[in-house]
């Protein structure tokens, strides 16, 4: 018995777990007790509590990774709903959207290629001054001032009737184009800043083209109310086309802006013709404008 006891004591003595620094491994860990001892002693927490907290953190990270993996396996529907709509890619765009975007890209590309007179020393430098004069001939300011001068010098009732209606047509065209440009706010193909005359005529944006609308409307008006020879009629149509294209060559408008301006010019002419003011109404307006109107008593 004594030999067996001696061997047991020797085995217990040689056991590593019986050393004082490893005695805590033989006892079940108590979280509350470890925290209380750490607070009372003021020192660092024991290794057991640290290992337990690390295991808990590893478990939480594992569960979070598994949940994220499950969400990714579902197709990322929840993540896609959190992104803004403009950051999401349209994998199946409509045919209309593709067609509109393609036409806009072609419009911008052709308009930039046609803007040869944008730079003073570019490819269109030799014709830049002539193109600028053509664009000036379709500006609103010369036509408004010229109509007022002709109205002041006119002595016939028929001439004054035509000139008053032309003045109303010019004002209608100016206000309509300015309102649409302010509403759309489309920049030109070269994004050039507007000049002084553009500010005067409120022609600060690209869409629709004010010069094209005005040139078409004035040409139709003059061809309809003036007796002109065939060469002059052809020159008037050619002038309207050149005025419209001059703004494209100067980089002020797109081709689509000019096309919309043509359409609006025809509409303005049709509207003025449908609400044509007679001679008596024109004389009343002239009297009001010259402060010689005497109202009926």
Short mmCIF file of C-alpha atoms in Angstrom, two decimals:
data_model
loop_
_atom_site.label_atom_id
_atom_site.label_comp_id
_atom_site.label_asym_id
_atom_site.label_seq_id
_atom_site.Cartn_x
_atom_site.Cartn_y
_atom_site.Cartn_z
CA UNK A 1 0.00 0.00 0.00
CA UNK A 2 2.84 2.33 0.88
CA UNK A 3 4.48 1.74 -2.50
CA UNK A 4 1.21 2.47 -4.30
CA UNK A 5 0.71 5.66 -2.34
CA UNK A 6 4.24 6.70 -3.11
CA UNK A 7 3.70 6.15 -6.82
CA UNK A 8 0.44 8.13 -6.72
CA UNK A 9 2.11 11.03 -4.94
CA UNK A 10 4.95 10.97 -7.47
CA UNK A 11 2.43 10.96 -10.37
CA UNK A 12 0.53 13.88 -8.87
CA UNK A 13 3.77 15.70 -8.28
CA UNK A 14 4.85 15.25 -11.89
CA UNK A 15 1.43 16.25 -13.30
CA UNK A 16 1.66 19.63 -15.03
CA UNK A 17 -1.92 20.57 -14.30
CA UNK A 18 -1.24 20.48 -10.55
CA UNK A 19 1.10 23.44 -10.72
CA UNK A 20 -0.24 26.68 -9.20
CA UNK A 21 -0.23 28.60 -12.50
CA UNK A 22 -2.44 25.91 -14.13
CA UNK A 23 -4.84 25.35 -11.25
CA UNK A 24 -7.48 27.57 -12.85
CA UNK A 25 -7.77 25.18 -15.82
CA UNK A 26 -9.21 22.49 -13.57
CA UNK A 27 -12.03 24.75 -12.38
CA UNK A 28 -15.11 25.79 -14.42
CA UNK A 29 -14.84 29.44 -15.57
CA UNK A 30 -17.12 31.95 -13.86
CA UNK A 31 -17.61 35.16 -15.78
CA UNK A 32 -19.07 37.12 -12.91
CA UNK A 33 -16.34 35.99 -10.56
CA UNK A 34 -13.58 36.91 -12.99
CA UNK A 35 -15.06 40.33 -13.61
CA UNK A 36 -15.45 40.92 -9.84
CA UNK A 37 -11.87 39.92 -9.20
CA UNK A 38 -10.65 42.17 -11.99
CA UNK A 39 -12.51 45.16 -10.58
CA UNK A 40 -11.43 44.53 -7.01
CA UNK A 41 -7.79 43.98 -7.83
CA UNK A 42 -7.62 46.79 -10.40
CA UNK A 43 -5.34 44.72 -12.64
CA UNK A 44 -5.92 43.14 -16.04
CA UNK A 45 -8.50 40.43 -16.53
CA UNK A 46 -7.46 36.84 -16.46
CA UNK A 47 -6.53 34.80 -19.48
CA UNK A 48 -9.63 32.64 -19.21
CA UNK A 49 -12.00 35.57 -19.63
CA UNK A 50 -9.96 36.86 -22.56
CA UNK A 51 -10.07 33.54 -24.31
CA UNK A 52 -13.81 33.30 -23.70
CA UNK A 53 -14.43 36.80 -25.10
CA UNK A 54 -12.27 36.02 -28.13
CA UNK A 55 -14.26 32.86 -28.76
CA UNK A 56 -17.51 34.83 -28.50
CA UNK A 57 -16.20 37.49 -30.91
CA UNK A 58 -15.13 34.79 -33.35
CA UNK A 59 -18.58 33.24 -33.11
CA UNK A 60 -20.28 36.58 -33.78
CA UNK A 61 -18.02 37.25 -36.76
CA UNK A 62 -18.74 33.82 -38.13
CA UNK A 63 -22.49 34.29 -37.80
CA UNK A 64 -22.23 37.73 -39.44
CA UNK A 65 -20.20 36.34 -42.34
CA UNK A 66 -22.64 33.51 -42.80
CA UNK A 67 -25.59 35.93 -42.83
CA UNK A 68 -23.82 38.17 -45.36
CA UNK A 69 -23.07 35.15 -47.50
CA UNK A 70 -26.72 34.14 -47.38
CA UNK A 71 -27.79 37.63 -48.43
CA UNK A 72 -25.32 37.56 -51.31
CA UNK A 73 -26.64 34.14 -52.35
CA UNK A 74 -30.15 35.58 -52.53
CA UNK A 75 -29.05 37.84 -55.40
CA UNK A 76 -28.23 41.00 -53.51
CA UNK A 77 -31.78 42.30 -53.67
CA UNK A 78 -31.57 44.06 -50.32
CA UNK A 79 -28.20 45.66 -51.16
CA UNK A 80 -29.45 46.80 -54.55
CA UNK A 81 -32.46 48.47 -52.97
CA UNK A 82 -30.20 50.57 -50.79
CA UNK A 83 -28.22 52.02 -53.72
CA UNK A 84 -29.47 55.15 -55.53
CA UNK A 85 -31.33 54.55 -58.75
CA UNK A 86 -28.75 56.38 -60.84
CA UNK A 87 -25.97 54.05 -59.64
CA UNK A 88 -27.80 50.90 -60.73
CA UNK A 89 -27.17 49.55 -64.21
CA UNK A 90 -30.10 49.00 -66.53
CA UNK A 91 -29.49 45.54 -67.87
CA UNK A 92 -32.56 45.54 -70.13
CA UNK A 93 -33.14 49.08 -71.51
CA UNK A 94 -36.12 49.74 -73.72
CA UNK A 95 -35.84 50.12 -77.47
CA UNK A 96 -37.13 53.69 -77.27
CA UNK A 97 -34.42 54.63 -74.76
CA UNK A 98 -31.70 53.13 -76.96
CA UNK A 99 -33.05 54.94 -80.03
CA UNK A 100 -33.27 58.33 -78.26
CA UNK A 101 -29.79 58.04 -76.78
CA UNK A 102 -28.35 57.03 -80.15
CA UNK A 103 -30.01 59.98 -81.91
CA UNK A 104 -28.77 62.40 -79.26
CA UNK A 105 -25.23 61.05 -79.58
CA UNK A 106 -25.34 61.43 -83.39
CA UNK A 107 -26.77 64.95 -83.01
CA UNK A 108 -24.00 66.06 -80.65
CA UNK A 109 -21.26 64.46 -82.76
CA UNK A 110 -22.43 66.04 -86.03
CA UNK A 111 -23.00 69.44 -84.40
CA UNK A 112 -19.46 69.47 -83.01
CA UNK A 113 -18.01 68.47 -86.36
CA UNK A 114 -19.94 71.25 -88.12
CA UNK A 115 -18.73 73.89 -85.64
CA UNK A 116 -15.74 74.86 -87.78
CA UNK A 117 -16.09 78.59 -87.04
CA UNK A 118 -15.97 78.31 -83.28
CA UNK A 119 -12.28 79.20 -82.92
CA UNK A 120 -10.88 82.34 -84.58
CA UNK A 121 -7.90 80.36 -85.94
CA UNK A 122 -9.71 77.11 -86.74
CA UNK A 123 -10.53 75.46 -90.04
CA UNK A 124 -13.38 77.91 -90.75
CA UNK A 125 -11.43 81.07 -89.93
CA UNK A 126 -11.62 82.49 -93.51
CA UNK A 127 -15.45 82.43 -93.51
CA UNK A 128 -15.96 83.23 -89.84
CA UNK A 129 -16.72 86.93 -90.40
CA UNK A 130 -19.25 86.18 -93.16
CA UNK A 131 -20.95 83.55 -91.00
CA UNK A 132 -21.13 86.02 -88.13
CA UNK A 133 -22.79 88.61 -90.39
CA UNK A 134 -25.34 86.02 -91.52
CA UNK A 135 -26.13 85.19 -87.91
CA UNK A 136 -26.49 88.90 -87.12
CA UNK A 137 -29.00 89.32 -89.96
CA UNK A 138 -31.29 86.85 -88.19
CA UNK A 139 -30.99 88.48 -84.77
CA UNK A 140 -34.10 89.88 -83.11
CA UNK A 141 -32.71 93.37 -82.47
CA UNK A 142 -32.21 94.41 -86.16
CA UNK A 143 -35.64 93.10 -87.13
CA UNK A 144 -37.45 94.85 -84.26
CA UNK A 145 -35.67 98.15 -84.87
CA UNK A 146 -36.12 97.90 -88.65
CA UNK A 147 -39.85 97.19 -88.29
CA UNK A 148 -40.29 100.18 -85.98
CA UNK A 149 -38.44 102.48 -88.39
CA UNK A 150 -40.50 101.27 -91.35
CA UNK A 151 -43.70 101.68 -89.34
CA UNK A 152 -42.71 105.22 -88.43
CA UNK A 153 -41.97 106.09 -92.08
CA UNK A 154 -45.02 104.33 -93.54
CA UNK A 155 -47.90 106.50 -94.80
CA UNK A 156 -50.35 103.90 -96.09
CA UNK A 157 -52.91 101.98 -94.08
CA UNK A 158 -52.09 98.69 -95.79
CA UNK A 159 -48.38 99.05 -95.08
CA UNK A 160 -49.01 99.91 -91.46
CA UNK A 161 -51.32 96.92 -91.10
CA UNK A 162 -48.66 94.55 -92.39
CA UNK A 163 -45.92 96.10 -90.25
CA UNK A 164 -47.99 96.01 -87.04
CA UNK A 165 -48.75 92.33 -87.55
CA UNK A 166 -45.07 91.68 -88.32
CA UNK A 167 -44.11 93.43 -85.09
CA UNK A 168 -46.56 91.27 -83.13
CA UNK A 169 -45.18 88.15 -84.84
CA UNK A 170 -41.62 89.10 -83.89
CA UNK A 171 -42.61 89.72 -80.27
CA UNK A 172 -44.50 86.42 -80.16
CA UNK A 173 -41.49 84.56 -81.55
CA UNK A 174 -39.11 86.29 -79.13
CA UNK A 175 -41.14 85.56 -76.02
CA UNK A 176 -41.97 81.97 -76.96
CA UNK A 177 -38.37 81.02 -77.74
CA UNK A 178 -37.06 82.75 -74.62
CA UNK A 179 -39.58 80.92 -72.43
CA UNK A 180 -38.77 77.52 -73.93
CA UNK A 181 -35.03 78.09 -73.62
CA UNK A 182 -35.43 79.09 -70.00
CA UNK A 183 -37.48 75.96 -69.39
CA UNK A 184 -35.21 73.45 -71.14
CA UNK A 185 -31.82 75.11 -70.43
CA UNK A 186 -29.89 73.05 -72.95
CA UNK A 187 -26.32 74.11 -73.60
CA UNK A 188 -24.76 74.30 -77.03
CA UNK A 189 -22.42 71.64 -78.41
CA UNK A 190 -19.35 73.69 -77.44
CA UNK A 191 -20.90 75.19 -74.26
CA UNK A 192 -19.94 78.74 -75.28
CA UNK A 193 -20.98 81.65 -73.04
CA UNK A 194 -23.69 83.92 -74.53
CA UNK A 195 -22.64 87.28 -75.93
CA UNK A 196 -24.02 90.74 -75.31
CA UNK A 197 -26.55 90.56 -78.15
CA UNK A 198 -27.67 87.17 -76.94
CA UNK A 199 -28.46 88.65 -73.54
CA UNK A 200 -30.38 91.49 -75.19
CA UNK A 201 -32.52 89.07 -77.21
CA UNK A 202 -32.79 86.59 -74.29
CA UNK A 203 -31.14 83.95 -76.52
CA UNK A 204 -28.94 82.41 -73.83
CA UNK A 205 -29.51 78.68 -74.38
CA UNK A 206 -29.41 76.30 -77.29
CA UNK A 207 -32.84 74.68 -77.55
CA UNK A 208 -34.75 75.76 -79.58
CA UNK A 209 -32.80 77.85 -82.11
CA UNK A 210 -34.17 81.39 -82.05
CA UNK A 211 -32.49 82.46 -85.29
CA UNK A 212 -33.96 79.50 -87.20
CA UNK A 213 -37.46 80.16 -85.89
CA UNK A 214 -37.26 83.86 -86.66
CA UNK A 215 -35.79 83.37 -90.14
CA UNK A 216 -38.49 80.87 -91.16
CA UNK A 217 -41.30 82.99 -89.71
CA UNK A 218 -40.10 86.22 -91.37
CA UNK A 219 -39.51 84.48 -94.71
CA UNK A 220 -42.99 83.00 -94.77
CA UNK A 221 -44.49 86.32 -93.69
CA UNK A 222 -42.73 88.34 -96.40
CA UNK A 223 -43.44 85.76 -99.11
CA UNK A 224 -47.11 85.77 -98.19
CA UNK A 225 -47.64 89.54 -98.00
CA UNK A 226 -45.15 90.94 -100.52
CA UNK A 227 -45.11 90.52 -104.28
CA UNK A 228 -41.59 89.32 -105.09
CA UNK A 229 -39.96 87.97 -108.19
CA UNK A 230 -38.91 84.32 -108.34
CA UNK A 231 -35.17 85.00 -107.81
CA UNK A 232 -35.98 87.05 -104.72
CA UNK A 233 -38.21 84.31 -103.36
CA UNK A 234 -35.43 81.77 -103.85
CA UNK A 235 -32.94 84.10 -102.15
CA UNK A 236 -35.32 84.54 -99.22
CA UNK A 237 -35.58 80.78 -98.70
CA UNK A 238 -31.79 80.47 -99.04
CA UNK A 239 -31.27 83.26 -96.52
CA UNK A 240 -33.42 81.49 -93.94
CA UNK A 241 -31.46 78.27 -94.42
CA UNK A 242 -28.06 80.00 -94.21
CA UNK A 243 -29.02 81.97 -91.11
CA UNK A 244 -30.06 78.77 -89.37
CA UNK A 245 -26.86 76.92 -90.33
CA UNK A 246 -24.65 79.87 -89.38
CA UNK A 247 -25.47 79.31 -85.72
CA UNK A 248 -24.45 75.66 -86.04
CA UNK A 249 -21.15 76.67 -87.69
CA UNK A 250 -20.50 79.08 -84.81
CA UNK A 251 -21.10 76.30 -82.27
CA UNK A 252 -24.17 77.90 -80.74
CA UNK A 253 -26.82 75.29 -81.62
CA UNK A 254 -27.27 71.61 -82.33
CA UNK A 255 -28.88 70.35 -85.50
CA UNK A 256 -31.90 69.26 -83.47
CA UNK A 257 -32.23 72.81 -82.10
CA UNK A 258 -32.38 74.16 -85.67
CA UNK A 259 -34.98 71.57 -86.67
CA UNK A 260 -37.17 72.52 -83.70
CA UNK A 261 -36.68 76.19 -84.57
CA UNK A 262 -37.92 75.57 -88.11
CA UNK A 263 -41.03 73.90 -86.74
CA UNK A 264 -41.74 76.73 -84.30
CA UNK A 265 -41.26 79.31 -87.05
CA UNK A 266 -43.96 77.68 -89.17
CA UNK A 267 -46.25 77.47 -86.14
CA UNK A 268 -45.74 81.14 -85.27
CA UNK A 269 -46.54 82.16 -88.86
CA UNK A 270 -49.69 80.06 -88.85
CA UNK A 271 -50.76 81.54 -85.51
CA UNK A 272 -50.23 85.13 -86.67
CA UNK A 273 -52.16 84.48 -89.86
CA UNK A 274 -55.06 83.00 -87.90
CA UNK A 275 -55.34 86.03 -85.55
CA UNK A 276 -54.54 88.67 -88.15
CA UNK A 277 -55.35 92.19 -86.95
CA UNK A 278 -57.36 94.35 -89.29
CA UNK A 279 -56.53 97.92 -90.26
CA UNK A 280 -58.76 99.57 -87.63
CA UNK A 281 -57.20 97.58 -84.80
CA UNK A 282 -53.73 98.38 -86.10
CA UNK A 283 -54.53 102.10 -86.21
CA UNK A 284 -55.76 101.91 -82.62
CA UNK A 285 -52.52 100.24 -81.54
CA UNK A 286 -50.48 102.85 -83.39
CA UNK A 287 -52.41 105.65 -81.67
CA UNK A 288 -51.81 104.06 -78.27
CA UNK A 289 -48.12 103.63 -79.04
CA UNK A 290 -47.69 107.24 -80.15
CA UNK A 291 -49.79 108.59 -77.23
CA UNK A 292 -52.37 110.08 -79.64
CA UNK A 293 -55.21 107.73 -78.83
CA UNK A 294 -58.44 109.43 -77.70
CA UNK A 295 -60.78 106.93 -76.01
CA UNK A 296 -64.46 106.98 -76.89
CA UNK A 297 -66.62 108.91 -74.44
#
